[in-house]
Coordinates of C-alpha atoms in Angstrom, one line a residue:
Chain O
X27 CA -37.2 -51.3 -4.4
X28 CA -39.2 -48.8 -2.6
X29 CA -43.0 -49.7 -2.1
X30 CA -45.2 -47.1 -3.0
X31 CA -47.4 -46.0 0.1
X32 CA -44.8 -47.1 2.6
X33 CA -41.9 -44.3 1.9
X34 CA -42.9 -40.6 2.3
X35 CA -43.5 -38.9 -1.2
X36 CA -41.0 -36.0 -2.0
X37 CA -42.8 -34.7 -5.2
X38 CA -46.6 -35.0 -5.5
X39 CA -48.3 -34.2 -9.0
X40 CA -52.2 -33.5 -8.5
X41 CA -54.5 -33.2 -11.9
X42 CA -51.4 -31.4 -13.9
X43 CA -52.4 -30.3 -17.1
X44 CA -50.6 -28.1 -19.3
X45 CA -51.8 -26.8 -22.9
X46 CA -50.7 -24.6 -25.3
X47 CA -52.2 -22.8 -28.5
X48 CA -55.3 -24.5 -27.6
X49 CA -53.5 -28.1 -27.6
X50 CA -53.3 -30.1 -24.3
X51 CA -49.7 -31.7 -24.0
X52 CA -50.3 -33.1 -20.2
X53 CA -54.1 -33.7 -19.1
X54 CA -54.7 -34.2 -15.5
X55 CA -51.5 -36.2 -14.5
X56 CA -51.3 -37.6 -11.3
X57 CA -48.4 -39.0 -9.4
X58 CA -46.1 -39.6 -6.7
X59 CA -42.6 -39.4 -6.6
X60 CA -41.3 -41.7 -3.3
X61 CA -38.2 -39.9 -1.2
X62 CA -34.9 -41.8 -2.3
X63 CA -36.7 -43.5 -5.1
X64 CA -35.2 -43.9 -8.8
X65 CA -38.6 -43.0 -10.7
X66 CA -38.4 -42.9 -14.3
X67 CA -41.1 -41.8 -16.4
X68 CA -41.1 -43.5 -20.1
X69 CA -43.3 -43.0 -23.0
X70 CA -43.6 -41.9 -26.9
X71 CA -42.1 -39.0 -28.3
X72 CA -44.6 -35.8 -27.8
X73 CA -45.9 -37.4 -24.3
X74 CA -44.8 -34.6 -22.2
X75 CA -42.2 -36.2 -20.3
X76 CA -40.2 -33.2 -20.9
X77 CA -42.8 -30.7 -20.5
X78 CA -43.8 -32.6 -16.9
X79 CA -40.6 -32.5 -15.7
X80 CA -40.2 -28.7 -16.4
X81 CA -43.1 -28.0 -14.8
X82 CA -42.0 -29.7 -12.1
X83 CA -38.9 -27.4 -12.1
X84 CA -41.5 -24.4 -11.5
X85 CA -40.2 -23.4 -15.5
X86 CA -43.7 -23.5 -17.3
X87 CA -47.2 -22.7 -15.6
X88 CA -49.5 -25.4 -15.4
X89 CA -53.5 -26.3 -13.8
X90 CA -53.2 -28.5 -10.8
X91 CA -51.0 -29.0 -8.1
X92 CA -47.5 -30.0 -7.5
X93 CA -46.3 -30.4 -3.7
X94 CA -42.9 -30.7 -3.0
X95 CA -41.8 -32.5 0.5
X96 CA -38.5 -31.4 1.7
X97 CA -36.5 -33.1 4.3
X98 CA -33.4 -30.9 4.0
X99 CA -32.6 -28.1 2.1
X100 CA -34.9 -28.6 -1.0
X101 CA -31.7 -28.2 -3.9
X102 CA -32.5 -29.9 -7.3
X103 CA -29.9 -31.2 -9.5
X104 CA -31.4 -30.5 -13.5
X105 CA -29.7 -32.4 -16.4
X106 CA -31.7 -30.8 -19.4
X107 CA -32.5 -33.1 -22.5
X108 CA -31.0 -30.1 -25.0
X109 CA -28.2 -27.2 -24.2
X110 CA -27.6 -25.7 -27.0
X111 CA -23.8 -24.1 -26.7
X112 CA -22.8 -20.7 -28.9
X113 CA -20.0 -22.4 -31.1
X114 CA -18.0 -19.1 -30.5
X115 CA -18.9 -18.5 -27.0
X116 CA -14.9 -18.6 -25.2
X117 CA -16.4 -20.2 -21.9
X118 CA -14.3 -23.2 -20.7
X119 CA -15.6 -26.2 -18.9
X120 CA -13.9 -24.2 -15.7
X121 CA -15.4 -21.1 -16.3
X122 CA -19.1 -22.5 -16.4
X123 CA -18.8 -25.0 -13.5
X124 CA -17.8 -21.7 -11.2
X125 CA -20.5 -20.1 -12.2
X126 CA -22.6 -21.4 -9.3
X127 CA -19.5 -22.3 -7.3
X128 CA -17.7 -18.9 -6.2
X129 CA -19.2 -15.6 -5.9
X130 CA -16.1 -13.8 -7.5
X131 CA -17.4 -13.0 -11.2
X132 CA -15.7 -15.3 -13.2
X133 CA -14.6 -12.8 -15.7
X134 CA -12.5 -12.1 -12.8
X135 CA -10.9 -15.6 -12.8
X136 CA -12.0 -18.7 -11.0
X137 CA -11.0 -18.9 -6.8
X138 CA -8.6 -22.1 -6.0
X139 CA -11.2 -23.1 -4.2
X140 CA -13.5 -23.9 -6.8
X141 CA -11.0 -24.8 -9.0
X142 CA -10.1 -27.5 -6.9
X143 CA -13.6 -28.5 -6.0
X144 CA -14.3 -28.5 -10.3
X145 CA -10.9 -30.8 -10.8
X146 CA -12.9 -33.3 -8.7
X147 CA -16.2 -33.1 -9.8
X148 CA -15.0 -33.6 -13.8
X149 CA -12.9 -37.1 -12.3
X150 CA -16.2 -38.1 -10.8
X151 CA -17.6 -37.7 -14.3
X152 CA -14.5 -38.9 -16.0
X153 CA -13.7 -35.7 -17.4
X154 CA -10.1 -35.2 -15.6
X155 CA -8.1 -32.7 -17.3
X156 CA -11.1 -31.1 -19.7
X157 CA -11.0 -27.6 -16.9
X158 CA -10.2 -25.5 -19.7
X159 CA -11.3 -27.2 -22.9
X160 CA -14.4 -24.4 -24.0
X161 CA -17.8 -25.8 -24.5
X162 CA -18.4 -24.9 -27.6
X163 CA -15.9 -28.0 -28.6
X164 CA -17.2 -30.7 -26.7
X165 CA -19.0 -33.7 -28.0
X166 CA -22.7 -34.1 -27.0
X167 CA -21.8 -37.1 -24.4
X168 CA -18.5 -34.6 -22.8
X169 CA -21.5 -32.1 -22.9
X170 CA -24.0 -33.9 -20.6
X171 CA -21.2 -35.4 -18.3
X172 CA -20.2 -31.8 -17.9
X173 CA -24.1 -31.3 -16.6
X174 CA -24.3 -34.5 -14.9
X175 CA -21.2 -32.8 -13.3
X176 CA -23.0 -29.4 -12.5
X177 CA -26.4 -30.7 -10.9
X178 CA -24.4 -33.1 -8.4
X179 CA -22.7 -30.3 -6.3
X180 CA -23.8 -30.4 -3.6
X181 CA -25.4 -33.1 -3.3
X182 CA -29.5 -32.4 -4.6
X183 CA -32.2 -33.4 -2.3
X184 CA -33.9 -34.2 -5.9
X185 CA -32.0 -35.3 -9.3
X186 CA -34.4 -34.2 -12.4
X187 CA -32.4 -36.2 -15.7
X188 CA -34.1 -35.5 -19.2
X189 CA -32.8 -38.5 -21.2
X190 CA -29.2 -38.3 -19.9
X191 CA -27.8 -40.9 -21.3
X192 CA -28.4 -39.4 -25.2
X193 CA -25.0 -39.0 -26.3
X194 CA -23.2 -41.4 -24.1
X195 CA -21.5 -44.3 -25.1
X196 CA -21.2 -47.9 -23.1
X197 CA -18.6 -46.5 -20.7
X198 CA -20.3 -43.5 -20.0
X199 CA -23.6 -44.9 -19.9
X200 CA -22.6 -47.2 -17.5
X201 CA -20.7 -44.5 -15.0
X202 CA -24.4 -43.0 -14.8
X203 CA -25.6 -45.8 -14.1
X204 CA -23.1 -46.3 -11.0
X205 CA -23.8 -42.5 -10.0
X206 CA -26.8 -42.9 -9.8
X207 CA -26.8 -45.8 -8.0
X208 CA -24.7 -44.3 -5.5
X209 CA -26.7 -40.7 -5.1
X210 CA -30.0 -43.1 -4.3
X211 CA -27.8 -44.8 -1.5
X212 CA -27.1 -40.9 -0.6
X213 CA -30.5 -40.6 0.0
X214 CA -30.9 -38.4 -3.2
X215 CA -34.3 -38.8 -5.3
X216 CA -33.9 -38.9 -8.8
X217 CA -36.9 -38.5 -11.3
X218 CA -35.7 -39.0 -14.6
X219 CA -37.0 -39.6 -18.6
X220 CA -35.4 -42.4 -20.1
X221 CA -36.4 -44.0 -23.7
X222 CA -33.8 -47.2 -23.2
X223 CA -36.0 -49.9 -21.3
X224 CA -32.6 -52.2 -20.2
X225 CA -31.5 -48.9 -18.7
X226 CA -35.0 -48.4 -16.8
X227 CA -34.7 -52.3 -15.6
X228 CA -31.5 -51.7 -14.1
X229 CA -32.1 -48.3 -12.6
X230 CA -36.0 -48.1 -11.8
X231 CA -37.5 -48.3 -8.5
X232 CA -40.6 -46.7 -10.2
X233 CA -41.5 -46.4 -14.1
X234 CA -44.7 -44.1 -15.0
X235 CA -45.7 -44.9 -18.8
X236 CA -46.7 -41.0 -19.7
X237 CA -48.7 -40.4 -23.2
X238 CA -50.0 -37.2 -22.4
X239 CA -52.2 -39.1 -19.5
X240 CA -50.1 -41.2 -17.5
X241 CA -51.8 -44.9 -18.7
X242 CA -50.0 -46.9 -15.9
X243 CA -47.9 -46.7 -12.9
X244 CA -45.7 -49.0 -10.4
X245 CA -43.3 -50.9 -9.6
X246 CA -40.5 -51.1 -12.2
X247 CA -40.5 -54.4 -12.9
X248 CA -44.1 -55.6 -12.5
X249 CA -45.0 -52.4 -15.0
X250 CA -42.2 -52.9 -17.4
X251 CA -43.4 -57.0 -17.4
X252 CA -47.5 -56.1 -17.6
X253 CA -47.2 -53.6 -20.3
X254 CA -45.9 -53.6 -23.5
X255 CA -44.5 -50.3 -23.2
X256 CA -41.9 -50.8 -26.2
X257 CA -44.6 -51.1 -28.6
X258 CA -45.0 -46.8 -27.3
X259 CA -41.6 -46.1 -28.3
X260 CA -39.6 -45.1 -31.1
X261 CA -38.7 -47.8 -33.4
X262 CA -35.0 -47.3 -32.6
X263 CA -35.3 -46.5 -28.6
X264 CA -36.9 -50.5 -28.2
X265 CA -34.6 -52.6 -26.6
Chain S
X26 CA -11.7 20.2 -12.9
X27 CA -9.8 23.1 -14.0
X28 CA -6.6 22.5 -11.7
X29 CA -6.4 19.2 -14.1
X30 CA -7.0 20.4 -17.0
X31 CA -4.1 22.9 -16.3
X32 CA -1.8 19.8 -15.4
X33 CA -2.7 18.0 -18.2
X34 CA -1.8 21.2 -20.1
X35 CA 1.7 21.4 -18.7
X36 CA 2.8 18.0 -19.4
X37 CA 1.6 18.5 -23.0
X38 CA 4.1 21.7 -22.7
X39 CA 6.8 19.9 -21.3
X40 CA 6.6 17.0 -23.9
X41 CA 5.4 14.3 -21.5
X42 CA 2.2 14.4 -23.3
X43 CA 1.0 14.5 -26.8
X44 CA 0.9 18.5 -27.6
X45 CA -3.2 18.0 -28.0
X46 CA -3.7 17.4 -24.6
X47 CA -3.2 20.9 -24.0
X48 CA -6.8 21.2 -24.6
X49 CA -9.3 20.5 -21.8
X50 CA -12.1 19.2 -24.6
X51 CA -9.8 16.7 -25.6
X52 CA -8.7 15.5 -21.9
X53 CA -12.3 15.1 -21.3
X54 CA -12.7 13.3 -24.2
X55 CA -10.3 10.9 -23.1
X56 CA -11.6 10.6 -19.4
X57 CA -14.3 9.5 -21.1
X58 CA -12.8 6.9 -23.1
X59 CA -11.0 5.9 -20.2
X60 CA -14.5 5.2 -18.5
X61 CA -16.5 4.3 -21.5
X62 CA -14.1 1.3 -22.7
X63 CA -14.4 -0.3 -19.4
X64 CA -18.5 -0.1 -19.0
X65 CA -19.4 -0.3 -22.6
X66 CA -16.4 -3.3 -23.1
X67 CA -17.9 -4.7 -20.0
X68 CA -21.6 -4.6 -20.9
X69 CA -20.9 -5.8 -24.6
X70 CA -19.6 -9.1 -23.8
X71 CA -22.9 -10.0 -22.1
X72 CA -24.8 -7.7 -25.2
X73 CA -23.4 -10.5 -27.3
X74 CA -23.5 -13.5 -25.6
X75 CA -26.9 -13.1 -24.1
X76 CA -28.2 -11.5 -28.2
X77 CA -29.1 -8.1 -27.6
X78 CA -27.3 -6.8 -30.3
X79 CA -30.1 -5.6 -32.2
X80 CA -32.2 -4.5 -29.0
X81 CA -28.9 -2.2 -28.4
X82 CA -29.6 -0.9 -31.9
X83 CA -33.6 -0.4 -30.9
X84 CA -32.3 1.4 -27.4
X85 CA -29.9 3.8 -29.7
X86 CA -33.3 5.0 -32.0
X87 CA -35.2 5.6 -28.6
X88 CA -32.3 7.5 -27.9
X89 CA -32.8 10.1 -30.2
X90 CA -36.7 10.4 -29.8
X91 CA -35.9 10.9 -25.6
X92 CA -33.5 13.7 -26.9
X93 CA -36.6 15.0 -29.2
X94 CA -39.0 14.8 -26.3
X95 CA -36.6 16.4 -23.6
X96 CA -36.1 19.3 -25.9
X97 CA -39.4 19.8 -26.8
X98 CA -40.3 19.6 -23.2
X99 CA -38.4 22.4 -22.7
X100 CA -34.7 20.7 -21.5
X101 CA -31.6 22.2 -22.1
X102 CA -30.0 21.5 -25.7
X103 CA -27.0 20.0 -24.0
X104 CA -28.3 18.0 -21.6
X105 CA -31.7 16.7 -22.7
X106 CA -31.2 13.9 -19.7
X107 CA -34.7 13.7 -18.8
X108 CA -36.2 12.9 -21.7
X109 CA -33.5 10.5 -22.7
X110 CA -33.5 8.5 -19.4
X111 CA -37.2 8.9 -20.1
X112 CA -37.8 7.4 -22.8
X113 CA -35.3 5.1 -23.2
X114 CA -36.2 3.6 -19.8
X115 CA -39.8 3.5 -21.0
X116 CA -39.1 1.7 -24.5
X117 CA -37.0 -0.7 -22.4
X118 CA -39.4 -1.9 -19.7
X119 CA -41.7 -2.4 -22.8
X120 CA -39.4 -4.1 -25.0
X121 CA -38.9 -6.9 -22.8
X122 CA -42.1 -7.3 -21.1
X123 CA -43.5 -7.8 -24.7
X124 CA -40.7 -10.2 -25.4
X125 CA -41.4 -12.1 -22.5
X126 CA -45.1 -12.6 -23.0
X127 CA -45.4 -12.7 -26.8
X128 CA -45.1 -15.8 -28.5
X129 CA -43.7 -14.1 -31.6
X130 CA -39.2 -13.9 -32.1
X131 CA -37.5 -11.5 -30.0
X132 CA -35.6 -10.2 -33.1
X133 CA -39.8 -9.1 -34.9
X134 CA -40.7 -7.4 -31.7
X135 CA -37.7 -5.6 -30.9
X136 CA -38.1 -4.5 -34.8
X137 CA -41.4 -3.2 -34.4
X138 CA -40.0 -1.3 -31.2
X139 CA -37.3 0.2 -33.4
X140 CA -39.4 1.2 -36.5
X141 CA -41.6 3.0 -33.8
X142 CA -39.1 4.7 -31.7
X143 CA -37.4 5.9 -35.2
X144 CA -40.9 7.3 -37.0
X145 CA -41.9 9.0 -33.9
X146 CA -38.3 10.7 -33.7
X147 CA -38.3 11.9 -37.2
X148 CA -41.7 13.1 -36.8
X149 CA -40.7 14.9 -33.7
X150 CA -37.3 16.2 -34.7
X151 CA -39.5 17.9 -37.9
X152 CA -41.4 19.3 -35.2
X153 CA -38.0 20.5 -33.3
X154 CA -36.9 22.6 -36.6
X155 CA -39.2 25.3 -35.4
X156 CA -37.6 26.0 -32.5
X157 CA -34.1 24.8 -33.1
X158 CA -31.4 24.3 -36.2
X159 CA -31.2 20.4 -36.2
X160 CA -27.5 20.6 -36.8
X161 CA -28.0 21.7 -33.0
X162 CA -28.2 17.8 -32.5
X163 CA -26.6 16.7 -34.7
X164 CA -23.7 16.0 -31.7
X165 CA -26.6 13.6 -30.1
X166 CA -26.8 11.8 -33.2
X167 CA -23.1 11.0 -34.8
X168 CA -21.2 11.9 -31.1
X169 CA -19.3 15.3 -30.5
X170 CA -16.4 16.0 -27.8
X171 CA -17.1 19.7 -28.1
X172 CA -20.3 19.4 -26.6
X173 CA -19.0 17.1 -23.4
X174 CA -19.0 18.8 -20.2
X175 CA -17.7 18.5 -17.1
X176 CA -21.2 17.8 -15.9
X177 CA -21.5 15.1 -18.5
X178 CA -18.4 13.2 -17.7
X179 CA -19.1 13.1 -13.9
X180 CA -22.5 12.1 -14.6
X181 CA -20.4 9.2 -16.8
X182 CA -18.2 8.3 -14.1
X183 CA -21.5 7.8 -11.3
X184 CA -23.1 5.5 -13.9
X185 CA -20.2 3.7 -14.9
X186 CA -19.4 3.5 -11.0
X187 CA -23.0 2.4 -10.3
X188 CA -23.3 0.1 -13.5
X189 CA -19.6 -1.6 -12.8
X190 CA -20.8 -2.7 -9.5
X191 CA -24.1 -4.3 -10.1
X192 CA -22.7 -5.6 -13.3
X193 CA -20.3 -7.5 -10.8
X194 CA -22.9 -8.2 -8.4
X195 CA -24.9 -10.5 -10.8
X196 CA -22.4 -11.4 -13.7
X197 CA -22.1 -15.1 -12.5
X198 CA -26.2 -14.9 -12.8
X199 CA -26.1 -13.2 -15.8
X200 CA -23.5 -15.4 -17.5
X201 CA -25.3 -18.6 -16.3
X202 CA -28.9 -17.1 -17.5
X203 CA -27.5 -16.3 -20.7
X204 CA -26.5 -19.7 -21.4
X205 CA -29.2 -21.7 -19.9
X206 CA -32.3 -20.3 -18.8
X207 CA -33.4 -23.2 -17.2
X208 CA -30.3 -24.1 -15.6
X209 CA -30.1 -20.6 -14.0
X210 CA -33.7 -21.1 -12.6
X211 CA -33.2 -24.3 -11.3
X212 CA -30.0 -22.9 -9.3
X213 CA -32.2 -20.3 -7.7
X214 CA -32.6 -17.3 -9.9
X215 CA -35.1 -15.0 -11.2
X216 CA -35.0 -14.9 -15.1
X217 CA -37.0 -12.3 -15.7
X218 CA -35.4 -10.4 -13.1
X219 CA -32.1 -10.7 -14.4
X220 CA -33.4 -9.6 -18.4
X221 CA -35.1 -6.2 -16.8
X222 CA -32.3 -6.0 -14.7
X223 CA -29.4 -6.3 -17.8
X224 CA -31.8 -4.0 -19.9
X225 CA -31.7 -1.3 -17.5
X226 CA -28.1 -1.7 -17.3
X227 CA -27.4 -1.1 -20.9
X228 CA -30.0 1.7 -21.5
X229 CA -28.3 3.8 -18.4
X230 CA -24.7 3.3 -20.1
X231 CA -26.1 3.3 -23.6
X232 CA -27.9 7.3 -22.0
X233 CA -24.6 8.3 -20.6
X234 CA -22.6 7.5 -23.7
X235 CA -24.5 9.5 -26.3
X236 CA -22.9 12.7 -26.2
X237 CA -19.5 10.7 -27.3
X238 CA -20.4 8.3 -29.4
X239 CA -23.7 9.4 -30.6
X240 CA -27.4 7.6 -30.8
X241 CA -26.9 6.3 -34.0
X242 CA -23.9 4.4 -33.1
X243 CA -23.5 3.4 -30.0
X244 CA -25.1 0.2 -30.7
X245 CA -21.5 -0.5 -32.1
X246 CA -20.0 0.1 -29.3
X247 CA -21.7 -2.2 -27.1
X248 CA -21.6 -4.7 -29.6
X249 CA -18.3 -4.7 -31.8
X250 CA -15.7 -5.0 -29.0
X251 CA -17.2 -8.2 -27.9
X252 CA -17.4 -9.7 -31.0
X253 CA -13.9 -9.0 -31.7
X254 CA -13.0 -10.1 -28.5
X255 CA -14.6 -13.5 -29.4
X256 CA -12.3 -14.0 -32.5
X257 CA -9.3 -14.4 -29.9
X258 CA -10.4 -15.0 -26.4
X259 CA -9.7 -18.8 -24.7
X260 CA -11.8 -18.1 -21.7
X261 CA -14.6 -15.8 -19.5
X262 CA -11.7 -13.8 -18.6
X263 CA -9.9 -12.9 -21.6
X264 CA -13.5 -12.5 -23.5
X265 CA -13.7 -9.6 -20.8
X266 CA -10.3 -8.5 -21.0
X267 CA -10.2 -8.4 -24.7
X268 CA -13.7 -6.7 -24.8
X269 CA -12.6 -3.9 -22.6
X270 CA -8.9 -3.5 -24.5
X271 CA -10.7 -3.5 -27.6
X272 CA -13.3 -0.6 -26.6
X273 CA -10.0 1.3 -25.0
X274 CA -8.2 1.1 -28.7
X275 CA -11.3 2.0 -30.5
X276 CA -12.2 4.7 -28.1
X277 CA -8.8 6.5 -28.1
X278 CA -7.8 5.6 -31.7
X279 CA -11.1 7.2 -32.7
X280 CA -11.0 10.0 -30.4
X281 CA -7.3 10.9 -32.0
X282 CA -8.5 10.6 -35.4
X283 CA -11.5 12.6 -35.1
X284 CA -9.3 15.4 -33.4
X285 CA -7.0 15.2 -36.3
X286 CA -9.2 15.0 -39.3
X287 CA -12.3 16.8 -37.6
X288 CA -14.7 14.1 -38.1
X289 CA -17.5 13.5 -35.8
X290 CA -16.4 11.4 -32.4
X291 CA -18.7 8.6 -33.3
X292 CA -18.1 7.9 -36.4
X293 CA -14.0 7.8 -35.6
X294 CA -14.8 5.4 -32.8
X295 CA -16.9 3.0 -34.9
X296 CA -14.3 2.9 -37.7
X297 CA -11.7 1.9 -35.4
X298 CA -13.4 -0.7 -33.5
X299 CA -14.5 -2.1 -36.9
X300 CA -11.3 -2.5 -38.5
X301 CA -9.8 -3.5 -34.7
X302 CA -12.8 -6.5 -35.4
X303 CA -11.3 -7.3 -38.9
X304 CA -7.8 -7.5 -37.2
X305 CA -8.7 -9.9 -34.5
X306 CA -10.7 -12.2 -37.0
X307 CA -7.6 -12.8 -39.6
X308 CA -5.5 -13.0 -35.8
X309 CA -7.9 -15.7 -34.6
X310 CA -8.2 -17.6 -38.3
X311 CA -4.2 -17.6 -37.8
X312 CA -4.2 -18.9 -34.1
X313 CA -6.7 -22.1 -35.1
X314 CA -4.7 -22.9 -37.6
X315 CA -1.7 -22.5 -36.1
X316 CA -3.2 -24.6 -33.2
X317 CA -4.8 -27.3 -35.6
X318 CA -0.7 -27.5 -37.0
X319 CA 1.0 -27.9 -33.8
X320 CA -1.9 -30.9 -32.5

């Protein structure tokens, strides 16, 4: 666990509020994300857990302040919550991993280089053999491995997951688990929005309960155990 | 060019080329299949993938309006350049800077776009009967080879050059932006540069093309190939290599039928790419099921 005040902060979020058409989705949020910390942020559906984390991704505009701390080279890992893939689109698992891996269009082919490096990556992920399966035909959990695949090479100074265990099943939810175990023991910081409490238990350093104000923050356990933060989330997410 | 042309000529003599090519119009024509298939084949798998079908079609209107303002502003009827690039780079750079700050659909703004680029043109081409016959432009609108000149087709060849080599520059960007915005942000790229960037892309080829294929169908040319490509393709590669193959066939297909049955250029071209797209859809219904048999 990783007491707040005693490890540096990576990302700092001062009085963030974001509206739109008139309607404020965050309202002066405030919080600190610790340097090799899990830190997940929970709450009801419409809360802004989504919306926070984009703006933390620089992807929306947004009142306030958010500082970022880098130690090393400032890369972010992104899992987003929805990628939406053209069922037509012929652009195999291969092809879009190379996209940010070789600097040889890949139109052009992909380099054995990244071919190789790719091969690996999808075993980490347990998607061995799946190079030249297109998107467009794999499931929704194949689908987020693939991006779980994506934002971890290299290695991220910061791992952003929306809900990335949506789509999973056991074995896959718990290989996430393990990788993200073993990116925190990297160093890596991972902010991430999870509805499953169990899986917030056994991953959290931190847990920020966000309803469009952030109503409490702390240490995983203590804030899981002094709130009834179920009773803020979907029916079928309460566990 | 001439010493080419003369070439050309001879080996049509000798029988090593069709008899046709005897005629310099018609090896210009097909230099500039030869450089329009690749360009226009490139661009359209990106056209497609990244939904600009119907801003192509918006680009082609503006087309013809640039070609009403260059003439009017006193350009040459074969080479109304100016007012094309003009234009056309204009109703661009506005098209997506309203797309990018409006909240309403891409698809209702780039239609307002297009119903304004096409009144103004009429209005203006009216205007343009006073000075001119409009069957005059008629080769800017449907696509003529007679018109092409030399001029024309190296003017081509420097854009295609140009446009082949920032295309390959930032496809990896492009590809990954058209996928995933996000995901191409968080990786370190500029979205919005990338969309002006692509759009300037296409309205320089979708200029240079014109005189071929004509304004009001280019936009099937940038758009066709690729979505015939689609119905076969496995992979990023063959989507490209397809695409370009596809806008070679249509290209020269249409090119020789036009010569033979004196059609306009454009209309040949489209034909041919459009039945090349019915082709390659019962080709790619036979290749899934074949594949779903053999699994």
């Amino acid at each position: 666990m990783v007491p707040s005040g005693v490890t540096p902060p990576l990302i700092e979020f001062i009085d963030v509020s974001i509206a739109r058409q008139r309607e404020h989705l965050l309202s002066r949020v405030s919080l600190t994300v610790a340097q090799g910390a899990v830190h997940v942020i929970v709450g009801p559906n419409g809360a802004g857990k989504t919306t926070l984390l984009t703006a933390a991704l620089g992807l929306i505009p947004f009142e306030g302040r958010i500082l970022a701390h880098w130690r090393g080279d400032g890369r972010i890992g992104y899992v987003p919550q929805a990628f939406a893939v053209d069922p037509s689109l012929p652009v195999t698992v291969e092809d879009f991993l190379a996209l940010t891996r070789q600097r040889r269009p890949v139109c052009f082919g992909v380099s054995r280089a990244a071919r190789a490096r790719i091969a690996s990556l999808l075993r980490d992920v347990g998607l061995d053999g799946l190079e030249h399966r297109p998107l467009s035909v794999l499931s929704g959990g194949e689908l987020r491995r693939v991006l779980l695949a994506n934002a971890l090479d290299p290695l991220p100074e910061l791992l952003v997951l929306d809900e990335p265990a949506s789509g999973l099943d056991e074995g896959g939810v718990g290989q996430l688990e393990d990788l993200v175990r073993t990116l925190k023991g990297s160093g890596c910081t991972v902010l991430m929005v999870s509805h499953d409490l169990e899986q917030v238990r056994r991953l959290a350093d931190r847990v920020t309960v966000l309803d469009r104000v952030v109503v409490t923050e702390g240490p995983a356990a203590e804030t899981l155990a002094r709130h009834d933060v179920a009773a803020l989330l979907p029916s079928g997410r309460r566990q | 060019m001439t010493p080419l042309y003369q070439w050309a000529a001879s080996l049509a003599e000798r029988g090593m080329l069709p008899s046709d090519f005897q005629y310099p119009f018609l090896i210009r024509g097909f230099l500039c299949v030869l450089v329009l298939a690749p360009i226009l084949g490139g661009l359209s798998h990106l056209v497609v993938t990244r939904r600009m079908a119907f801003f192509s079609a918006a680009l082609g209107q503006a087309a013809l309006t640039g070609v009403a303002i260059g003439l009017l502003l006193g350009e040459p009827l074969n080479a109304p350049y100016g007012g094309m690039f003009g234009f056309c780079l204009l109703t661009t750079l506005a098209m997506v800077y309203v797309k990018r700050h409006a909240t309403l659909p891409p698809d209702t703004l780039i239609g307002v776009f297009h119903a304004l680029t096409l009144g103004l043109g009429l209005c203006l081409l009216v205007a343009l009967t006073r000075q001119f016959n409009v069957h005059q432009v008629e080769s800017v609108l449907f696509g003529s080879l007679l018109t092409v000149t030399d001029a024309d087709l190296l003017l081509l060849l420097a854009v295609g050059v140009l446009v082949a080599v920032l295309l390959v520059r930032e496809y990896n960007k492009l590809l990954l932006d058209s996928l995933s915005p996000p995901l191409s942000s968080v990786s370190g790229a500029d979205s919005a540069f990338l969309e002006y960037f692509f759009a300037v892309l296409l309205t320089l080829s979708i200029v240079v093309s014109l005189k071929v294929i004509g304004a009001l169908l280019v936009e099937a040319l940038v758009v066709v190939p690729a979505a015939a490509a689609r119905n076969i393709a496995g992979s990023a590669r063959s989507y490209l290599v397809w695409s370009v193959v596809i806008a070679f066939l249509a290209g020269a297909g249409g090119l020789g039928v036009s010569t033979k049955l004196l059609v306009p250029t454009g209309g040949a071209v489209v034909l041919a790419v459009s039945a090349i797209f019915f082709v390659t859809l019962a080709a790619g219904a036979l290749l899934k099921r074949r594949s779903r048999v053999s699994r």
